[in-house]
Amino acid sequence: MGKQYQDFGDGGDSKSPDKLQALEIPVNMEGKRVLDLGCNAGFFCIEAAKRGATCIGIEANSQWFDEAVLNAGKYGFSDRIEFINGNWADEVSRLDEKFDYIFWLSAIHYEKNQRTMVKNILSVIKPDGVFILECGLIGCPGDGPVASQVTRAGGSSVLHFSLEYLRTRMMAGLFSTKLRGMSVQQEGDRVPRWVIHCYPKTRYCRIIHGDPAIGKTTHSVELARATGSVLVSSDDFFADMFAEKLAPVSVANASLMRECFNKFNKEKQSLRIDLTTDHLIESGHAGEIVEMFTKFISVDFDYVFEGYLPEPVLTLFKSKLGKMGFVIWETTRFG
Ligand SMILES: C[S@@+](CC[C@H](N)C(=O)[O-])C[C@H]1O[C@@H](n2cnc3c(N)ncnc32)[C@H](O)[C@@H]1O
């Protein structure tokens, strides 16, 4: 076995108790399931078990694995921690449960296929779970998406990346990331270590609403392009109704809404979406409007939804987004 790595108060140079502090795991983990990838001699599994969790630790090195099993026994947690001697990629794909916390500490640099592994991690985390990553980050927060091979003190060359690379490449579409703070630095580190809490990514609907002709569309196009979101304009639904081709959305009372719409717009050569929307709401069709807008929304995409959404349409719209997050941006004209 190599030199002792984890520090149970008996040596080991990785300052495990200080690292534990930096991770910011909850004091009470009663009933929580924890998965520790590259668990070494079991320090973090044992600490999670002390807080009430039950754990699985995966360790490729059989001598560290044996040490972890011994340590769990020594601390009285053999019944709360299962250790698996294997490769994290293979073992994670065999797991058929979801975890509240997943630790990947001082270990991502051992993995060549890092994004593939992050996808594997996503497949075994609960929707409200936290994936705690502790690793070296190059540059400073805000430096841009940079990644490069870095030669470590021991001579091995490993991939390191910046925070922005982590956010916009490694975790893109998979996890949202929150930089918690610095981790403990270890002797010979060439890259400072950080702790990042990662949450399974929630899909977002960014709602841009306001009066007509105020610049919503320009904002929306720019925002959708920058965020890779699907762009939807409420105007399109009304334009379709006006052009008498609203067939695709079948909503409750569609024919009544349609009748009301036609009556209101009968003599008109051009469509005033704001007045039409107000009239439909006054006539009791807010529910149908919202159903028409939200029917197509899927959790597979982020959206930018722009339109004239007076109350109660806006409130109803938000309530129909379910677990999808939303940001509301009300456009106003200055001056
Ligand atoms: C630097 S140590 C960090 C140990 C522990 N996570 C900590 O922070 O104290 C990295 C650990 O990951 C293990 N490891 C490396 N590659 C692995 C793999 N593919 N599957 C499972 N364990 C691996 C190593 O054997 C080692 O115990």
mmCIF file of C-alpha atoms in Angstrom, residues 2 32 43 48 68-69 110 122 148 161 165 194 199 226 232 266 270 284 287 291 293 321 324:
data_model
loop_
_atom_site.group_PDB
_atom_site.id
_atom_site.type_symbol
_atom_site.label_atom_id
_atom_site.label_comp_id
_atom_site.label_asym_id
_atom_site.label_seq_id
_atom_site.Cartn_x
_atom_site.Cartn_y
_atom_site.Cartn_z
ATOM 1 C CA GLY A 2 1.196 3.533 -0.671
ATOM 2 C CA LYS A 32 -29.748 9.979 3.755
ATOM 3 C CA PHE A 43 -12.947 8.556 6.024
ATOM 4 C CA ALA A 48 -21.420 10.630 6.887
ATOM 5 C CA ALA A 68 -11.842 1.041 4.451
ATOM 6 C CA VAL A 69 -13.592 -2.184 5.496
ATOM 7 C CA TYR A 110 -7.993 10.231 -12.160
ATOM 8 C CA LEU A 122 -26.566 12.214 -12.778
ATOM 9 C CA SER A 148 -5.370 22.065 -19.910
ATOM 10 C CA PHE A 161 -10.085 23.096 -15.902
ATOM 11 C CA TYR A 165 -15.155 25.310 -18.140
ATOM 12 C CA TRP A 194 -12.179 24.183 -4.445
ATOM 13 C CA TYR A 199 -27.478 20.139 -8.328
ATOM 14 C CA ALA A 226 -27.161 33.012 -25.566
ATOM 15 C CA VAL A 232 -41.645 30.886 -28.053
ATOM 16 C CA LYS A 266 -64.283 40.108 -37.153
ATOM 17 C CA SER A 270 -54.903 43.726 -38.374
ATOM 18 C CA GLY A 284 -63.391 34.193 -19.031
ATOM 19 C CA GLY A 287 -57.434 29.308 -18.552
ATOM 20 C CA GLU A 291 -53.335 25.959 -21.619
ATOM 21 C CA PHE A 293 -49.251 28.474 -24.184
ATOM 22 C CA LEU A 321 -44.734 25.211 -15.141
ATOM 23 C CA MET A 324 -39.558 23.924 -14.018
#
